[in-house]
XYZ file of C-alpha atoms in Angstrom:
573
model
C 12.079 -7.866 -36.581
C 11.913 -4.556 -34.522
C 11.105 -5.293 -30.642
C 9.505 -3.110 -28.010
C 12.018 -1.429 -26.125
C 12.749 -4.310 -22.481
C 12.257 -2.605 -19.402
C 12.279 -4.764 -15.473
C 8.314 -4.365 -15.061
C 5.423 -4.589 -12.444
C 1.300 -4.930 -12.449
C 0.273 -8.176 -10.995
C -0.879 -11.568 -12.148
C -1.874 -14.065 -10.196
C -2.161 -17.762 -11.423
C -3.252 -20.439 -9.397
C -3.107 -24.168 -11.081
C -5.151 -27.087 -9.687
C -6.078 -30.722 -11.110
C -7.775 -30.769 -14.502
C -11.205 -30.819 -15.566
C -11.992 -31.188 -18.772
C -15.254 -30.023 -20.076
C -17.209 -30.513 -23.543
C -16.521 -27.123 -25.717
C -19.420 -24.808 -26.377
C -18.857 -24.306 -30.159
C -17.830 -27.383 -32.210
C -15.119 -25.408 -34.208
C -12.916 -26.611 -31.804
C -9.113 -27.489 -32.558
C -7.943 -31.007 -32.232
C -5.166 -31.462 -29.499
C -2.072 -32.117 -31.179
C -0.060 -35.140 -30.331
C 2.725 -33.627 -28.345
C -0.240 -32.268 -25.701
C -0.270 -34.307 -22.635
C -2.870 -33.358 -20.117
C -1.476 -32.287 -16.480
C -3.903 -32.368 -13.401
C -3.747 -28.341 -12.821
C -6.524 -25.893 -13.313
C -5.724 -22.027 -12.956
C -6.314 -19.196 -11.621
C -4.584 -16.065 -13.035
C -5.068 -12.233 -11.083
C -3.910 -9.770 -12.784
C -2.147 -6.368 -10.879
C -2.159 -3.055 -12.848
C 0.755 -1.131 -11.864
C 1.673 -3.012 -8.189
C 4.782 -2.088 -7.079
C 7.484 -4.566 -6.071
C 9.382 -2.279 -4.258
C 6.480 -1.315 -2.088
C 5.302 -5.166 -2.025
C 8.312 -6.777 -0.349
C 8.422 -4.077 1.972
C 5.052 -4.427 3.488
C 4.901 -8.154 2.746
C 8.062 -8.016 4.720
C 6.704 -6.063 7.900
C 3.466 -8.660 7.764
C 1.102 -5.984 6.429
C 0.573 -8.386 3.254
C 0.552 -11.913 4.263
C -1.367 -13.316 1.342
C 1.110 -11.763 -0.774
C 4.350 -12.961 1.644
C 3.107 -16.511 1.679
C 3.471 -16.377 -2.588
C 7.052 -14.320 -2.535
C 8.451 -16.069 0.111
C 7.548 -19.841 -0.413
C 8.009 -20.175 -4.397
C 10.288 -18.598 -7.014
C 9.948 -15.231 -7.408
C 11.924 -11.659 -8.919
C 11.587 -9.186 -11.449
C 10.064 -9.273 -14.468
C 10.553 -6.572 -17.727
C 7.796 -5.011 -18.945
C 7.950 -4.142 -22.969
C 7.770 0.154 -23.648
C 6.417 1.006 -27.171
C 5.536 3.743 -29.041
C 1.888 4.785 -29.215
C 2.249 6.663 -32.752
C 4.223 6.373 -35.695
C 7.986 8.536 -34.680
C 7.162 8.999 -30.794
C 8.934 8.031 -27.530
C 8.161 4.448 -26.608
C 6.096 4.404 -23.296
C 4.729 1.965 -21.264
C 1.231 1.527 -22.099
C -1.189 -1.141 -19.954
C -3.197 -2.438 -22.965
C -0.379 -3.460 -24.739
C 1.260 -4.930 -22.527
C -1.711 -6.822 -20.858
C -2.422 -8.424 -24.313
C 1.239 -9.531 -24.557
C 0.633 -10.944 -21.226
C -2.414 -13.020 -22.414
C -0.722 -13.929 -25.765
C 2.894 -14.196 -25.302
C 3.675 -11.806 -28.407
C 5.044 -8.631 -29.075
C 3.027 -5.935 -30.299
C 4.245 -6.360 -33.964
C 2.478 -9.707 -33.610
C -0.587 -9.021 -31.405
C -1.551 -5.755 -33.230
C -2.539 -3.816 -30.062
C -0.207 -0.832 -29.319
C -2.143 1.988 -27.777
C -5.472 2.675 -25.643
C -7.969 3.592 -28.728
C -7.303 2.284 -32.776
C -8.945 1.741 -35.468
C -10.830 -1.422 -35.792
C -8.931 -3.307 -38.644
C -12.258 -2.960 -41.278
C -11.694 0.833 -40.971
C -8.630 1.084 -41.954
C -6.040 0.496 -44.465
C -2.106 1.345 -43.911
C -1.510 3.022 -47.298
C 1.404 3.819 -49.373
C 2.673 7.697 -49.993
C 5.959 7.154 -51.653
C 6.881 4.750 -53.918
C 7.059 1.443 -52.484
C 6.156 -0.308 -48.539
C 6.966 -3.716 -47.596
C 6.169 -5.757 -44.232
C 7.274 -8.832 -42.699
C 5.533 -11.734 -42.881
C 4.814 -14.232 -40.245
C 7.260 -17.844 -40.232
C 5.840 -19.815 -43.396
C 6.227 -23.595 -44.009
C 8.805 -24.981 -46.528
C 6.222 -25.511 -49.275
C 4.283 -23.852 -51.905
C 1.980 -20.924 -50.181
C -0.426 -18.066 -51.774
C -0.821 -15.228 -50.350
C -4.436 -13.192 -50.174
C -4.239 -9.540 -49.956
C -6.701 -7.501 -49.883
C -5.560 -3.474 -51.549
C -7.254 -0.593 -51.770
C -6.434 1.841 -54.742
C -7.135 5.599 -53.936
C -9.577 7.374 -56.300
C -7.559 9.682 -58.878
C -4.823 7.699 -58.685
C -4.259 5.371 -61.907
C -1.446 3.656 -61.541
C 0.689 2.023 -64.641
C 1.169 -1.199 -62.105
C 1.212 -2.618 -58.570
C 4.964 -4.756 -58.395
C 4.603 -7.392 -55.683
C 8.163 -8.546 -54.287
C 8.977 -11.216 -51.812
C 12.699 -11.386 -50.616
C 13.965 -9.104 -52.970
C 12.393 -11.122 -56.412
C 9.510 -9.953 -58.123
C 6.379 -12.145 -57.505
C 3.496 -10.456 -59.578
C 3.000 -7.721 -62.028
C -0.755 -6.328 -60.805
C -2.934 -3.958 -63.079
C -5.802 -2.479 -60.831
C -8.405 0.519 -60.651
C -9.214 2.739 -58.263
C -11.181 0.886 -55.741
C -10.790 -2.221 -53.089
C -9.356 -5.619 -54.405
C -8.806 -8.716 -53.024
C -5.585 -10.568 -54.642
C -4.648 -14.259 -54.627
C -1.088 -14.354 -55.239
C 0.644 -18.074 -55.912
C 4.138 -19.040 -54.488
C 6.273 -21.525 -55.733
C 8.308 -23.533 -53.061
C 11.840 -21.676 -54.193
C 10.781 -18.632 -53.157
C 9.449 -18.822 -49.395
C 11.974 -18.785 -46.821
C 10.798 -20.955 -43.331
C 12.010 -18.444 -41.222
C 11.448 -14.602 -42.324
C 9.854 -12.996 -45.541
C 9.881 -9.761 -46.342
C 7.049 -8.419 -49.041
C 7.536 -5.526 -50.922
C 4.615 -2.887 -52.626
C 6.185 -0.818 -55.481
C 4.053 1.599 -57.451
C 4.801 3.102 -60.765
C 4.589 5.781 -61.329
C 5.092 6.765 -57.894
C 2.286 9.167 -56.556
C 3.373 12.882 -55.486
C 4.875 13.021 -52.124
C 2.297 12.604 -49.391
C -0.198 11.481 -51.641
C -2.175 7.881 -51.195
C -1.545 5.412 -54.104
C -2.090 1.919 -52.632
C -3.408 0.422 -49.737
C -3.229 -2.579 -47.604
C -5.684 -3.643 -45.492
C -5.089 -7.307 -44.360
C -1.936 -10.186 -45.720
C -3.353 -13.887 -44.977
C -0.872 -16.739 -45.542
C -2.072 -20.039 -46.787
C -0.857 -23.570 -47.613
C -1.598 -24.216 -51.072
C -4.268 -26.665 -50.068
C -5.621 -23.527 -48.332
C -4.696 -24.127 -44.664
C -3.982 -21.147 -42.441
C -0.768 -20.183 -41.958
C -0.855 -16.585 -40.540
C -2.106 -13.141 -40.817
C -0.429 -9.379 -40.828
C -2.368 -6.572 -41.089
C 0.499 -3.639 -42.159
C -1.671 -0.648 -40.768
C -1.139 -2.456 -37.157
C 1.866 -3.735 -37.370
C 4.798 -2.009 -35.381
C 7.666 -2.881 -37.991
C 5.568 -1.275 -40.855
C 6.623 2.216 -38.998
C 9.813 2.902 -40.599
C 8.606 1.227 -43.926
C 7.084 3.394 -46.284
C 3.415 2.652 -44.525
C 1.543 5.796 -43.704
C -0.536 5.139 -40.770
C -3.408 7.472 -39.548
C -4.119 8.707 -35.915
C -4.133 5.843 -33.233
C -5.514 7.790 -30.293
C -8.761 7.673 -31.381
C -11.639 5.920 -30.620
C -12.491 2.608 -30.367
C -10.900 2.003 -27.435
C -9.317 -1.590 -27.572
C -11.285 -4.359 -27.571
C -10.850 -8.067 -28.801
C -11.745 -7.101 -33.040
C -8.052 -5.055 -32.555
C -6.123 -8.456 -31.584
C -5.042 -10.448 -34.310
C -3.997 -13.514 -32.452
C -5.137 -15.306 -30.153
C -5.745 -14.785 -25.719
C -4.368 -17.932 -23.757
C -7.959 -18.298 -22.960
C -9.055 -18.866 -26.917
C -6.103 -21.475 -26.835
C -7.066 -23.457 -24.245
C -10.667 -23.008 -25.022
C -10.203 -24.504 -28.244
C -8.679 -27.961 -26.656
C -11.711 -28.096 -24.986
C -10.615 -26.547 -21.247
C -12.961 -24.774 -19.226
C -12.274 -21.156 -19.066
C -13.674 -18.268 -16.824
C -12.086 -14.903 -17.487
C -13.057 -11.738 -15.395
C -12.735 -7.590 -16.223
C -9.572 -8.410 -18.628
C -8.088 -5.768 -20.448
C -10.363 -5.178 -23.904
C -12.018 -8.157 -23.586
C -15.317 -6.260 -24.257
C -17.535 -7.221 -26.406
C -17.420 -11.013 -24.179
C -16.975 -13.609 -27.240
C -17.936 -17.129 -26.772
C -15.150 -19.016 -25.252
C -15.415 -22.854 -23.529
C -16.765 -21.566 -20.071
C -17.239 -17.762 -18.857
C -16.737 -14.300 -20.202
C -16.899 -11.776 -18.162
C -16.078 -8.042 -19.742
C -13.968 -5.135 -18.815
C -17.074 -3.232 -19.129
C -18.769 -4.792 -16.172
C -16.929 -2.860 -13.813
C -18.611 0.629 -15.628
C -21.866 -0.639 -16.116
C -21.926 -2.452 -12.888
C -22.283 0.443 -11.018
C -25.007 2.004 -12.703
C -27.096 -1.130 -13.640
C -26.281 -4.297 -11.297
C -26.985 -2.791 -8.460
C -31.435 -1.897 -9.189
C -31.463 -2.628 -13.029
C -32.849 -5.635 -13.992
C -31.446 -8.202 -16.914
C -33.280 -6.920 -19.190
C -32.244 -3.405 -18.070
C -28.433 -3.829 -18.392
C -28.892 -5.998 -21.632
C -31.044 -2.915 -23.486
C -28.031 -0.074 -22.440
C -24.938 -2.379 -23.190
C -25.401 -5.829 -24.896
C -22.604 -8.664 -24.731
C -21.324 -7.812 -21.283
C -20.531 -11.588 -20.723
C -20.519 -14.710 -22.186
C -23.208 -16.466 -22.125
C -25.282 -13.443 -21.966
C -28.032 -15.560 -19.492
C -24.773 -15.292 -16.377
C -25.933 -11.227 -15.954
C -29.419 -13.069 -14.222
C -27.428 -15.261 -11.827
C -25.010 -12.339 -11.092
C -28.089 -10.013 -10.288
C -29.889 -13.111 -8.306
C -26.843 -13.414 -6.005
C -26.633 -9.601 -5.784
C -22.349 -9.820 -6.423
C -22.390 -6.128 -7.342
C -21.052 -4.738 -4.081
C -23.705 -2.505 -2.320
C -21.896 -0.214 0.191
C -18.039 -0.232 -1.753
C -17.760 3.539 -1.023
C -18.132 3.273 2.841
C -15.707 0.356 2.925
C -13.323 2.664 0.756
C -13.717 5.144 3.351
C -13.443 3.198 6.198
C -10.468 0.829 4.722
C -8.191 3.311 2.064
C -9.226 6.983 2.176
C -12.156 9.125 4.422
C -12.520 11.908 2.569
C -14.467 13.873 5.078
C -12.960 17.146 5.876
C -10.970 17.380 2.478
C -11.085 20.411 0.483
C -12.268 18.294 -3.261
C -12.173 20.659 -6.248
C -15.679 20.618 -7.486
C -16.986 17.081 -8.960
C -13.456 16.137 -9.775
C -13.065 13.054 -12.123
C -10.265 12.126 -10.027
C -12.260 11.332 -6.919
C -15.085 10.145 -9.054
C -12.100 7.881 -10.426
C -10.479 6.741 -7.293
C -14.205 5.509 -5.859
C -14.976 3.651 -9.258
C -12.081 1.606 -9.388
C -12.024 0.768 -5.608
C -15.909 -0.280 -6.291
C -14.518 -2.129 -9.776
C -12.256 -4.073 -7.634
C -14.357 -4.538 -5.088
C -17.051 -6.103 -8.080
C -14.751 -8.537 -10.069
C -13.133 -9.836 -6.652
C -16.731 -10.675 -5.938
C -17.076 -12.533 -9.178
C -14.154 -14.477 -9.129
C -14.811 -15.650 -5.668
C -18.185 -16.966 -6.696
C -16.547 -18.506 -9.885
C -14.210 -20.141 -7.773
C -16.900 -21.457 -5.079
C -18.453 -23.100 -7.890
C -19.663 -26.786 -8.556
C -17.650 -26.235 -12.006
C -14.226 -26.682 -12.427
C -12.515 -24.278 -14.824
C -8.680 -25.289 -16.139
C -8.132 -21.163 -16.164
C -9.701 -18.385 -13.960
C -8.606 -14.957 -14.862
C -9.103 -11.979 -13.030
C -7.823 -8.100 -13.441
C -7.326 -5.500 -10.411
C -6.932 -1.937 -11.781
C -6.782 -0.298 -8.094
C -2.647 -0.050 -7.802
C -1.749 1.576 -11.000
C -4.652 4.624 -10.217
C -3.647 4.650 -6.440
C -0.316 5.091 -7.829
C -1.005 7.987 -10.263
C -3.358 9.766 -7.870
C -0.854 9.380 -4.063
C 2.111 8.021 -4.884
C 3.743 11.635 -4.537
C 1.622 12.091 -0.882
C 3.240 8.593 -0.011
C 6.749 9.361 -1.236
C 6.884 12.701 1.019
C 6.967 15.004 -2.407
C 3.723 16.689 -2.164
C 0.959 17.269 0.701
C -1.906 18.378 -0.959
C -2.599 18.305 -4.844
C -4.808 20.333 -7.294
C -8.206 17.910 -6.888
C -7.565 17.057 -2.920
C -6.289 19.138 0.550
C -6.829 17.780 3.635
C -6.331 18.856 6.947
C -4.684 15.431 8.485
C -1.504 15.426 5.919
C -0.753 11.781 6.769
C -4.236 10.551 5.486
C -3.129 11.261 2.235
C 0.185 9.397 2.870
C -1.390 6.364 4.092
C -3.376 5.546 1.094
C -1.450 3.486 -1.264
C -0.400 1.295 1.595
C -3.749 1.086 2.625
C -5.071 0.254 -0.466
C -2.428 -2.435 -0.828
C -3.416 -3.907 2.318
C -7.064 -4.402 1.383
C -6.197 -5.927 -1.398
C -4.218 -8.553 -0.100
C -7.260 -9.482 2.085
C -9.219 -9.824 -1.266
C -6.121 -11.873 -3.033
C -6.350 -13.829 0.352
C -9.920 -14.622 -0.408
C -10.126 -15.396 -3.513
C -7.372 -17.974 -2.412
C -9.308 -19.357 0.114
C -12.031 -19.965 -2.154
C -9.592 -21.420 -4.515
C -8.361 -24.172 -2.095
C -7.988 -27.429 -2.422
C -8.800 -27.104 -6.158
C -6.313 -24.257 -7.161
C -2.902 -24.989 -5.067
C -0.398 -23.146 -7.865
C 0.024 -19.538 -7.505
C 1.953 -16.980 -9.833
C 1.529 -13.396 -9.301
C 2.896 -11.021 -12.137
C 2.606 -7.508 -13.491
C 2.502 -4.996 -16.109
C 4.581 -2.610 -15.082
C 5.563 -1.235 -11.318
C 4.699 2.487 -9.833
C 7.746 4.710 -8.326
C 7.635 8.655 -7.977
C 7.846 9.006 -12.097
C 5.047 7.009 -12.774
C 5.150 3.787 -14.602
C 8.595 2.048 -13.460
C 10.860 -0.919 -13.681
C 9.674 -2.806 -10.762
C 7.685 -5.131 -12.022
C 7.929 -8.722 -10.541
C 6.465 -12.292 -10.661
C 6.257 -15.247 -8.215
C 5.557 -18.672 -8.391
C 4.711 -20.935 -5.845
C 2.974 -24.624 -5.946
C 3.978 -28.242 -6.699
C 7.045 -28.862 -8.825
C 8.096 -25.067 -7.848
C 11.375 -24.620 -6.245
C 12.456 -21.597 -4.060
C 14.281 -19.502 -5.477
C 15.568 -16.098 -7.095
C 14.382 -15.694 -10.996
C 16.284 -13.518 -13.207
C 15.642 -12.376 -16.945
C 11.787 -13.024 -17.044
C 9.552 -10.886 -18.775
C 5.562 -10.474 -19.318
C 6.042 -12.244 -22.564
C 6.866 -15.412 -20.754
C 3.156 -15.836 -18.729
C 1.678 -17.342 -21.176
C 4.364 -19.785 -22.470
C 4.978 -20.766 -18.828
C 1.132 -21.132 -18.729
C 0.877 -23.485 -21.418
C 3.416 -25.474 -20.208
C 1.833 -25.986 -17.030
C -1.274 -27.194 -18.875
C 0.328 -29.407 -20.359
C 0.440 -27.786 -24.082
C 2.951 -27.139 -26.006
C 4.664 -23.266 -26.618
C 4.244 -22.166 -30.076
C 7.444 -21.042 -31.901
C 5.586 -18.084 -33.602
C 5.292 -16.676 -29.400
C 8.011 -14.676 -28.572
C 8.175 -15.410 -24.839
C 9.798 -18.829 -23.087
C 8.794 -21.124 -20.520
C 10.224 -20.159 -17.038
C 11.874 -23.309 -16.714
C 14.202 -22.116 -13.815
C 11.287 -21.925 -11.336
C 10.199 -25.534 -11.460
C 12.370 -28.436 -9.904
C 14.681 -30.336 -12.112
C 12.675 -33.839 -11.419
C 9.119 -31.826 -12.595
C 11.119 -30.638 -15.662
C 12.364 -34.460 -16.279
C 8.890 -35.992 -15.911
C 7.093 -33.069 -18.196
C 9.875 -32.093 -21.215
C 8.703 -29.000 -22.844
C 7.397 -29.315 -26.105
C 6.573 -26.904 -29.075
C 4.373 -26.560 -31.803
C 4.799 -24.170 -35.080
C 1.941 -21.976 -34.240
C -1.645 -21.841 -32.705
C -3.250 -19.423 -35.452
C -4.530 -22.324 -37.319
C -7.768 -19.930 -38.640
C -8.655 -16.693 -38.999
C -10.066 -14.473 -36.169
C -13.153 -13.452 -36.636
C -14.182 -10.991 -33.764
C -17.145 -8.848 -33.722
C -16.372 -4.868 -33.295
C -19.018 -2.713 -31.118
C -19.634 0.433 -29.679
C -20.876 1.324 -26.837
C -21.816 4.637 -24.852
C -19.694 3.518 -21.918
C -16.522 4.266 -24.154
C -17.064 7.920 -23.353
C -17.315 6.871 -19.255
C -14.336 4.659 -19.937
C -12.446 8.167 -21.903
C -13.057 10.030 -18.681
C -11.167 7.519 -16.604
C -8.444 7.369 -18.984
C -7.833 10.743 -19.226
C -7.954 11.284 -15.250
C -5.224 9.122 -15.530
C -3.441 11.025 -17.799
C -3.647 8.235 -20.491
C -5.156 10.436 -23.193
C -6.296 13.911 -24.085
């Protein structure tokens, strides 16, 4: 199976892992434990970094201008972490792209597996990957050594009649289909001889073959069952990276919607855990609008947008009437408004604490300065949740929260810190050195908010890991991404050869559950001490995806406020 290109990453992620509290689920289609899950006393707390570089990080953590930070790096295992680089359309450069990799993060797949690869797709129900030659085939998930079916649901384009549809699997022919123009949905049966345990490739042929460039057949969606009908995995070929080179023709991926959870086609460690009944409180994750319900809190990456122009005099049923399903349960927006979290004065601590723009020449209403003071308030927001989350009466086994401050402080004055540039097309100031100052000053602020959040966390949350997307340099998105581990059972040390498809294995494990083999990531196993490995073995299962996904897609006009910050960034056109 093709891979992302492996790159040393950066962006951080914070886990912190207490004693366990198990609470009753919310939905009853809950998943019963399996037998190899043993329940450890930890609960969690994961922060997640955009972009924080570990180059600048030791440095000041080093010279005591990060001591939140130091105590993590310098009392637990810690060291650089690859980041995965993939490419955002069919043929092009891979790249480094934060959505992607923050959902490989939360899932421990690859993109061929999670089905997110760039900042806006198509939603899965609007698209099909279709055929313009004379065969396709994908690569289907790890099957069982029994007798499967396969559903498939086709599409054949109007005007094209073909003579037959030839299904293959591993090189054998499995059916013979005879379909008109329009959507199918195919049950296909297969006999015991035929599967393989590990990898099975499925092969499309059309005859005749349509002209060149011309859409004959389409596939929309490839479900693996048992043949008592048990779930055994999904791939959807329009989304999935090794259908590139394999006679798929995909259409434009830079287009709206931007991602959200209908794109992912497996499961978040948060769905995993929720569905062994443990509490779960996630906050401003990547594309985890619109919130879904989980065991315990949702809290959307749309907040920090809508925050700003809602939370702070709209009322519930204000915010809920512009943008519904902002969290899970919907009834939390009231208590967030009662305890006024939405931060009232974020732009005159920004200017106090990162950057005073007073006396800067600021080309006219520039979406980069409009961009810079959103994401400082975002940050500002979400640390404010999670802190009240933490000071709670309920105990969650997982807190999640996302920081998107260092990867835009890095694209808008990295270059003024680095000495390359003293004033840029959006800002000049007077005082060169201001402009110098601001990524460290930035990172210093928020280690006083990574500090708080741990002291809120304490005595409950006493296991810390901080990892990252990617790092920041003078070229943009780097190689210096980096992870650190600190709490019981961790020893001190140097890691080497981890990667942001390890979190969530190494997550699991220190929740007791077992890594599935279908993840592509491992646990870190050189960070804990050999006695914690010998009293809690590592287990596995075959897979989580035990049923379909069913997400709900939306739309929402905040997509066009979150396009404007994206393309400040540089991120799209």
């Amino acid at each position: 199976m093709r891979r992302g290109r492996t790159i040393v990453t950066l962006g951080c992620v914070v886990l912190v892992i207490m004693g366990l509290a198990l609470l009753r689920p919310q939905s009853t289609s809950r998943t019963s434990p399996a037998p190899s899950e043993t329940s450890l006393q930890r609960h969690v707390l994961l922060i997640g970094l955009d972009g924080c570089s570990f180059d600048l990080v030791r440095e000041w953590a080093a010279a005591g201008k990060m001591p939140a930070v130091a105590r993590l790096l310098f009392t637990g295992a810690s060291g650089n972490l690859a980041t995965i680089a993939t490419p955002r359309q069919p043929g092009k450069a891979p790249t480094i792209s934060s959505p992607v990799v923050w959902t490989t993060i939360a899932t421990g797949k690859l993109p061929d597996k999670h089905g997110v690869w760039d900042f806006g797709q198509p939603l899965p129900e609007q698209l099909y990957a279709w055929i313009e030659r004379e065969s396709a085939d994908v690569r289907l998930p790890p099957l069982v050594d029994s007798a499967i079916r396969l559903r498939m649901e086709l599409s054949v384009a109007d005007g094209y009649v073909p003579g037959k549809i030839v299904v293959e699997l591993n090189g054998k022919e499995l059916s013979e289909l005879h379909l008109e123009p329009g959507r199918h949905s195919v049950v296909l049966q297969v006999e015991k001889s035929r599967v393989n345990p590990e990898t099975n490739l499925l092969e499309i042929d059309t005859v005749p073959a349509p002209p060149v460039g011309t859409r004959s057949v389409g596939c929309r969606s490839i479900v693996a069952e048992t043949a008592a009908g048990d779930f055994l995995g999904q791939v959807d070929p329009w989304r999935n990276a090794e259908a590139y080179a394999t006679g798929w023709a995909l259409q434009d991926t830079t287009s709206r919607p931007l991602i959200q959870p209908a794109h992912r086609q497996v499961r978040a460690i948060w769905d995993i855990l929720s569905d062994r009944d443990m509490a779960v409180a996630t906050v401003g994750w990547w594309g985890t609008w619109p919130a879904y319900q989980v065991n315990g809190l949702m809290l959307s990456s749309h907040l920090g947008l809508r925050g700003k122009k809602t939370l702070v005099t709209g009322s519930y049923a204000d915010v809920l009437s512009k943008t519904p399903h902002l969290t899970y349960p919907e009834s939390y927006l009231q208590h967030m408004l009662e305890k006024e979290l939405f931060p009232q004065n974020s732009e005159d601590v920004m200017k106090a604490r990162v950057l005073d723009m007073e006396g800067c020449t600021i080309a006219g209403e520039s979406a980069n300065e409009r961009t810079f003071a959103d994401v400082f308030t975002q940050d500002v927001f979400y640390h404010n949740l999670a802190a009240d989350i933490l000071r709670s009466e309920r105990a969650f086994n997982l807190v999640t929260v996302f920081f998107e401050g260092p990867d835009v402080v890095g694209h808008k004055f990295y270059d003024f810190l680095a000495g390359r540039r003293r004033k840029d097309a959006w800002i000049d100031c007077p005082r060169d050195d201001r402009l110098a100052r601001v990524v460290q000053r930035y990172y210093m602020y928020l280690d006083e908010m990574i500090g708080s959040l741990l002291a809120n966390a304490s005595p409950r949350y006493d296991t810390v890991m901080i990892v990252t997307d990617h790092g920041f340099d003078q070229h943009g998105h780097a190689d210096n991404g980096w992870i650190a581990i600190t709490g019981p059972g961790i020893k001190p040390r140097s890691l080497r050869g981890a990667s942001v498809r390890d979190v969530t294995p190494t997550l699991l494990y220190l929740c007791g559950l077992p890594v599935a083999g279908d993840m592509d990531g491992r646990v870190l196993v050189e960070a804990f001490t050999d006695q914690y490995l010998a009293d809690h073995p590592t287990t596995t299962i075959r897979t989580y995806e035990t049923s379909p996904l069913a997400f709900r897609a939306a739309s929402s006009d905040m997509d066009k406020e979150m396009e404007e910050r994206l393309r400040a960034l540089g991120y799209i056109q």
